[in-house]
PDB file of C-alpha atoms and ligand atoms in Angstrom:
ATOM      1  CA  UNK A  21     101.637 106.770  74.601  1.00 58.00           C
ATOM      2  CA  UNK A  22     105.073 105.127  74.632  1.00 60.00           C
ATOM      3  CA  UNK A  23     107.344 106.092  77.512  1.00 55.00           C
ATOM      4  CA  UNK A  24     110.980 105.812  76.570  1.00 60.00           C
ATOM      5  CA  UNK A  25     113.800 107.946  77.926  1.00 64.00           C
ATOM      6  CA  UNK A  26     111.567 110.679  79.216  1.00 74.00           C
ATOM      7  CA  UNK A  27     110.246 108.892  82.299  1.00 90.00           C
ATOM      8  CA  UNK A  28     111.292 111.651  84.678  1.00 93.00           C
ATOM      9  CA  UNK A  29     109.371 114.337  82.830  1.00 93.00           C
ATOM     10  CA  UNK A  30     106.217 112.203  82.960  1.00 95.00           C
ATOM     11  CA  UNK A  31     106.680 111.580  86.679  1.00 96.00           C
ATOM     12  CA  UNK A  32     107.197 115.302  87.333  1.00 96.00           C
ATOM     13  CA  UNK A  33     104.165 116.160  85.241  1.00 97.00           C
ATOM     14  CA  UNK A  34     102.076 113.682  87.247  1.00 98.00           C
ATOM     15  CA  UNK A  35     103.382 115.063  90.558  1.00 98.00           C
ATOM     16  CA  UNK A  36     102.556 118.611  89.541  1.00 98.00           C
ATOM     17  CA  UNK A  37      99.090 117.594  88.344  1.00 98.00           C
ATOM     18  CA  UNK A  38      98.311 115.543  91.475  1.00 98.00           C
ATOM     19  CA  UNK A  39      99.671 118.175  93.878  1.00 97.00           C
ATOM     20  CA  UNK A  40      97.443 120.813  92.270  1.00 97.00           C
ATOM     21  CA  UNK A  41      94.352 118.627  92.238  1.00 96.00           C
ATOM     22  CA  UNK A  42      94.759 117.402  95.822  1.00 95.00           C
ATOM     23  CA  UNK A  43      96.086 120.734  97.124  1.00 93.00           C
ATOM     24  CA  UNK A  44      93.261 121.303  99.611  1.00 90.00           C
ATOM     25  CA  UNK A  45      93.164 117.723 100.884  1.00 89.00           C
ATOM     26  CA  UNK A  46      94.832 116.238 103.920  1.00 90.00           C
ATOM     27  CA  UNK A  47      95.187 112.652 105.060  1.00 83.00           C
ATOM     28  CA  UNK A  48      92.766 111.476 107.753  1.00 82.00           C
ATOM     29  CA  UNK A  49      95.578 110.827 110.231  1.00 78.00           C
ATOM     30  CA  UNK A  50      96.191 112.830 113.385  1.00 75.00           C
ATOM     31  CA  UNK A  51      99.110 114.540 111.635  1.00 78.00           C
ATOM     32  CA  UNK A  52      96.813 115.580 108.760  1.00 79.00           C
ATOM     33  CA  UNK A  53      99.703 115.335 106.320  1.00 87.00           C
ATOM     34  CA  UNK A  54      99.241 116.796 102.833  1.00 91.00           C
ATOM     35  CA  UNK A  55      97.542 114.305 100.517  1.00 93.00           C
ATOM     36  CA  UNK A  56     100.423 114.373  98.048  1.00 95.00           C
ATOM     37  CA  UNK A  57     102.586 112.599 100.663  1.00 95.00           C
ATOM     38  CA  UNK A  58     100.402 109.518 100.249  1.00 96.00           C
ATOM     39  CA  UNK A  59     100.794 109.572  96.460  1.00 97.00           C
ATOM     40  CA  UNK A  60     104.570 109.916  96.712  1.00 97.00           C
ATOM     41  CA  UNK A  61     104.593 107.084  99.243  1.00 97.00           C
ATOM     42  CA  UNK A  62     102.649 104.749  96.934  1.00 98.00           C
ATOM     43  CA  UNK A  63     104.915 105.536  93.963  1.00 98.00           C
ATOM     44  CA  UNK A  64     108.018 105.114  96.133  1.00 98.00           C
ATOM     45  CA  UNK A  65     106.845 101.738  97.486  1.00 98.00           C
ATOM     46  CA  UNK A  66     106.448 100.550  93.895  1.00 98.00           C
ATOM     47  CA  UNK A  67     109.843 101.882  92.825  1.00 97.00           C
ATOM     48  CA  UNK A  68     111.935 101.081  95.922  1.00 98.00           C
ATOM     49  CA  UNK A  69     110.283  97.953  97.304  1.00 98.00           C
ATOM     50  CA  UNK A  70     108.647  96.447  94.231  1.00 98.00           C
ATOM     51  CA  UNK A  71     111.498  97.402  91.889  1.00 97.00           C
ATOM     52  CA  UNK A  72     108.863  98.604  89.422  1.00 97.00           C
ATOM     53  CA  UNK A  73     110.523 100.451  86.540  1.00 95.00           C
ATOM     54  CA  UNK A  74     107.468 100.743  84.338  1.00 96.00           C
ATOM     55  CA  UNK A  75     106.750 104.472  84.091  1.00 96.00           C
ATOM     56  CA  UNK A  76     103.085 103.947  83.223  1.00 97.00           C
ATOM     57  CA  UNK A  77     102.635 102.205  86.587  1.00 98.00           C
ATOM     58  CA  UNK A  78     104.520 104.925  88.503  1.00 98.00           C
ATOM     59  CA  UNK A  79     102.581 107.729  86.794  1.00 98.00           C
ATOM     60  CA  UNK A  80      99.248 105.949  87.353  1.00 98.00           C
ATOM     61  CA  UNK A  81     100.203 105.447  91.020  1.00 98.00           C
ATOM     62  CA  UNK A  82     100.733 109.184  91.475  1.00 98.00           C
ATOM     63  CA  UNK A  83      97.386 109.867  89.818  1.00 98.00           C
ATOM     64  CA  UNK A  84      95.471 106.959  91.368  1.00 97.00           C
ATOM     65  CA  UNK A  85      93.123 109.098  93.487  1.00 96.00           C
ATOM     66  CA  UNK A  86      92.589 112.050  91.122  1.00 97.00           C
ATOM     67  CA  UNK A  87      89.337 110.827  89.580  1.00 96.00           C
ATOM     68  CA  UNK A  88      87.997 109.323  92.812  1.00 93.00           C
ATOM     69  CA  UNK A  89      88.848 112.171  95.160  1.00 91.00           C
ATOM     70  CA  UNK A  90      89.023 115.351  93.050  1.00 94.00           C
ATOM     71  CA  UNK A  91      86.919 116.789  90.246  1.00 94.00           C
ATOM     72  CA  UNK A  92      89.353 115.488  87.624  1.00 96.00           C
ATOM     73  CA  UNK A  93      87.565 113.811  84.737  1.00 96.00           C
ATOM     74  CA  UNK A  94      88.612 110.820  82.741  1.00 96.00           C
ATOM     75  CA  UNK A  95      88.876 113.042  79.623  1.00 97.00           C
ATOM     76  CA  UNK A  96      91.263 115.445  81.337  1.00 97.00           C
ATOM     77  CA  UNK A  97      93.477 112.607  82.457  1.00 97.00           C
ATOM     78  CA  UNK A  98      93.470 111.107  78.977  1.00 98.00           C
ATOM     79  CA  UNK A  99      94.390 114.479  77.430  1.00 97.00           C
ATOM     80  CA  UNK A 100      97.304 114.941  79.815  1.00 97.00           C
ATOM     81  CA  UNK A 101      98.585 111.388  80.291  1.00 97.00           C
ATOM     82  CA  UNK A 102      97.098 109.218  77.565  1.00 97.00           C
ATOM     83  CA  UNK A 103      94.747 106.243  77.436  1.00 98.00           C
ATOM     84  CA  UNK A 104      97.071 103.715  79.017  1.00 98.00           C
ATOM     85  CA  UNK A 105      97.638 105.610  82.269  1.00 98.00           C
ATOM     86  CA  UNK A 106      93.968 106.601  82.437  1.00 98.00           C
ATOM     87  CA  UNK A 107      92.746 103.038  82.061  1.00 98.00           C
ATOM     88  CA  UNK A 108      94.976 101.910  84.957  1.00 98.00           C
ATOM     89  CA  UNK A 109      93.676 104.770  87.144  1.00 98.00           C
ATOM     90  CA  UNK A 110      90.081 103.866  86.262  1.00 97.00           C
ATOM     91  CA  UNK A 111      90.655 100.253  87.279  1.00 96.00           C
ATOM     92  CA  UNK A 112      91.379 101.393  90.820  1.00 95.00           C
ATOM     93  CA  UNK A 113      88.793 104.165  91.013  1.00 95.00           C
ATOM     94  CA  UNK A 114      85.843 103.439  93.296  1.00 91.00           C
ATOM     95  CA  UNK A 115      82.384 104.683  92.421  1.00 88.00           C
ATOM     96  CA  UNK A 116      81.846 107.306  95.121  1.00 86.00           C
ATOM     97  CA  UNK A 117      78.091 107.252  94.541  1.00 88.00           C
ATOM     98  CA  UNK A 118      77.979 103.856  96.203  1.00 92.00           C
ATOM     99  CA  UNK A 119      77.828 103.422  99.981  1.00 92.00           C
ATOM    100  CA  UNK A 120      81.127 102.662 101.694  1.00 91.00           C
ATOM    101  CA  UNK A 121      80.263  99.049 102.553  1.00 92.00           C
ATOM    102  CA  UNK A 122      79.380  98.301  98.941  1.00 95.00           C
ATOM    103  CA  UNK A 123      82.586  99.920  97.656  1.00 93.00           C
ATOM    104  CA  UNK A 124      84.615  97.841 100.070  1.00 93.00           C
ATOM    105  CA  UNK A 125      82.918  94.633  99.001  1.00 94.00           C
ATOM    106  CA  UNK A 126      83.371  95.483  95.312  1.00 94.00           C
ATOM    107  CA  UNK A 127      87.089  96.079  95.848  1.00 92.00           C
ATOM    108  CA  UNK A 128      87.403  92.546  97.178  1.00 94.00           C
ATOM    109  CA  UNK A 129      85.268  91.097  94.382  1.00 93.00           C
ATOM    110  CA  UNK A 130      87.083  92.947  91.595  1.00 93.00           C
ATOM    111  CA  UNK A 131      90.615  92.524  92.903  1.00 94.00           C
ATOM    112  CA  UNK A 132      91.260  89.326  90.993  1.00 93.00           C
ATOM    113  CA  UNK A 133      90.324  91.003  87.699  1.00 95.00           C
ATOM    114  CA  UNK A 134      92.863  93.815  88.000  1.00 97.00           C
ATOM    115  CA  UNK A 135      95.651  94.147  85.439  1.00 97.00           C
ATOM    116  CA  UNK A 136      99.104  93.579  86.913  1.00 97.00           C
ATOM    117  CA  UNK A 137      99.804  97.330  86.907  1.00 98.00           C
ATOM    118  CA  UNK A 138      96.588  98.088  88.797  1.00 98.00           C
ATOM    119  CA  UNK A 139      97.183  95.150  91.161  1.00 98.00           C
ATOM    120  CA  UNK A 140     100.644  96.424  92.117  1.00 98.00           C
ATOM    121  CA  UNK A 141      99.305  99.933  92.762  1.00 98.00           C
ATOM    122  CA  UNK A 142      96.532  98.413  94.850  1.00 98.00           C
ATOM    123  CA  UNK A 143      99.030  96.549  97.050  1.00 98.00           C
ATOM    124  CA  UNK A 144     101.216  99.660  97.430  1.00 98.00           C
ATOM    125  CA  UNK A 145      98.136 101.759  98.236  1.00 97.00           C
ATOM    126  CA  UNK A 146      96.956  99.376 100.945  1.00 97.00           C
ATOM    127  CA  UNK A 147     100.504  99.195 102.321  1.00 98.00           C
ATOM    128  CA  UNK A 148     100.696 102.988 102.508  1.00 97.00           C
ATOM    129  CA  UNK A 149      97.278 103.250 104.166  1.00 95.00           C
ATOM    130  CA  UNK A 150      98.116 100.615 106.787  1.00 96.00           C
ATOM    131  CA  UNK A 151     101.469 102.288 107.475  1.00 96.00           C
ATOM    132  CA  UNK A 152      99.552 105.519 108.103  1.00 93.00           C
ATOM    133  CA  UNK A 153      97.145 103.707 110.413  1.00 93.00           C
ATOM    134  CA  UNK A 154     100.149 102.534 112.457  1.00 92.00           C
ATOM    135  CA  UNK A 155     102.063 105.827 112.485  1.00 89.00           C
ATOM    136  CA  UNK A 156      99.289 108.390 112.420  1.00 88.00           C
ATOM    137  CA  UNK A 157      95.876 106.763 112.922  1.00 87.00           C
ATOM    138  CA  UNK A 158      92.823 108.603 111.642  1.00 87.00           C
ATOM    139  CA  UNK A 159      91.319 110.718 114.404  1.00 87.00           C
ATOM    140  CA  UNK A 160      88.528 108.899 116.211  1.00 90.00           C
ATOM    141  CA  UNK A 161      89.228 105.464 114.711  1.00 91.00           C
ATOM    142  CA  UNK A 162      88.787 102.835 117.423  1.00 93.00           C
ATOM    143  CA  UNK A 163      91.081  99.844 117.704  1.00 94.00           C
ATOM    144  CA  UNK A 164      88.303  97.740 116.235  1.00 94.00           C
ATOM    145  CA  UNK A 165      87.891  99.990 113.237  1.00 94.00           C
ATOM    146  CA  UNK A 166      91.633  99.967 112.544  1.00 95.00           C
ATOM    147  CA  UNK A 167      91.682  96.168 112.857  1.00 96.00           C
ATOM    148  CA  UNK A 168      88.801  95.925 110.428  1.00 95.00           C
ATOM    149  CA  UNK A 169      90.630  98.131 107.948  1.00 95.00           C
ATOM    150  CA  UNK A 170      93.724  95.917 108.038  1.00 97.00           C
ATOM    151  CA  UNK A 171      91.588  92.767 107.706  1.00 97.00           C
ATOM    152  CA  UNK A 172      89.848  94.238 104.675  1.00 96.00           C
ATOM    153  CA  UNK A 173      93.164  95.239 103.099  1.00 97.00           C
ATOM    154  CA  UNK A 174      94.408  91.684 103.595  1.00 97.00           C
ATOM    155  CA  UNK A 175      91.291  90.312 101.959  1.00 97.00           C
ATOM    156  CA  UNK A 176      91.843  92.499  98.889  1.00 97.00           C
ATOM    157  CA  UNK A 177      95.543  91.684  98.617  1.00 97.00           C
ATOM    158  CA  UNK A 178      94.884  87.935  99.094  1.00 97.00           C
ATOM    159  CA  UNK A 179      93.131  88.002  95.729  1.00 96.00           C
ATOM    160  CA  UNK A 180      95.987  89.587  93.804  1.00 95.00           C
ATOM    161  CA  UNK A 181      98.904  87.565  95.067  1.00 95.00           C
ATOM    162  CA  UNK A 182     101.496  86.429  92.570  1.00 94.00           C
ATOM    163  CA  UNK A 183     101.917  89.825  90.886  1.00 93.00           C
ATOM    164  CA  UNK A 184     104.987  91.120  92.723  1.00 97.00           C
ATOM    165  CA  UNK A 185     106.362  88.966  95.583  1.00 97.00           C
ATOM    166  CA  UNK A 186     108.503  91.759  97.064  1.00 98.00           C
ATOM    167  CA  UNK A 187     105.500  94.067  97.363  1.00 98.00           C
ATOM    168  CA  UNK A 188     103.436  91.274  98.874  1.00 98.00           C
ATOM    169  CA  UNK A 189     106.118  90.403 101.419  1.00 98.00           C
ATOM    170  CA  UNK A 190     106.400  94.032 102.429  1.00 98.00           C
ATOM    171  CA  UNK A 191     102.620  94.249 102.764  1.00 98.00           C
ATOM    172  CA  UNK A 192     102.621  91.164 105.026  1.00 98.00           C
ATOM    173  CA  UNK A 193     105.345  92.684 107.180  1.00 98.00           C
ATOM    174  CA  UNK A 194     103.392  95.933 107.620  1.00 98.00           C
ATOM    175  CA  UNK A 195     100.255  93.940 108.528  1.00 98.00           C
ATOM    176  CA  UNK A 196     102.211  91.990 111.143  1.00 97.00           C
ATOM    177  CA  UNK A 197     103.550  95.211 112.564  1.00 97.00           C
ATOM    178  CA  UNK A 198     100.017  96.590 112.731  1.00 96.00           C
ATOM    179  CA  UNK A 199      98.768  93.443 114.490  1.00 96.00           C
ATOM    180  CA  UNK A 200     101.594  93.659 117.054  1.00 95.00           C
ATOM    181  CA  UNK A 201     100.771  97.293 117.728  1.00 94.00           C
ATOM    182  CA  UNK A 202      97.074  96.515 118.147  1.00 93.00           C
ATOM    183  CA  UNK A 203      97.817  93.700 120.622  1.00 93.00           C
ATOM    184  CA  UNK A 204     100.144  95.903 122.634  1.00 93.00           C
ATOM    185  CA  UNK A 205      97.531  98.634 122.718  1.00 90.00           C
ATOM    186  CA  UNK A 206      94.891  96.167 123.841  1.00 87.00           C
ATOM    187  CA  UNK A 207      97.098  94.817 126.610  1.00 89.00           C
ATOM    188  CA  UNK A 208      97.820  98.290 127.837  1.00 86.00           C
ATOM    189  CA  UNK A 209      94.134  99.135 127.769  1.00 82.00           C
ATOM    190  CA  UNK A 210      93.220  96.012 129.745  1.00 84.00           C
ATOM    191  CA  UNK A 211      95.968  96.332 132.334  1.00 80.00           C
TER     192      UNK A 211
HETATM  193 ZN1  LIG B 313      95.343 105.911  97.776  1.00 51.60          ZN
END
């Protein structure tokens, strides 16, 4: 499906679709923000930080969790947004049947095979998740668990470097900020 001058209508369509599908979901953070905030954040990181102007990437970013986290099927997504967007979403969809540890390992293993569109969404997604861990950590996540999450995100992103330097730099900065926060928290705990 070629996107030409009608990028905005596709973005709005994706936002409406995603907000309906994720309407009952909240982020894990203490603030329990509506799930759509995360999707807007990922798309905005791509647009504002990564200077991504490819509408297929922006639309796929907004839809990136619909198949994984809602009952949306691949066919539905194809009917509404076409093959191209759907194939990008599928690239970054984990198989929820698999145990968490396996899914995490597979993300690392498959990262290098991602298309550049999927790789950029992956970096923006990890950036958004780590930002949330800093600003509104998931309830009950220990310092160790948060550190592990950041380390895993870094491992994934290490395998897709070279796709979009601005996104990567921003990711590194967020990881540094997370590390500083963790150290400060640890010091406070030990004092
Ligand atoms: Zn996500």
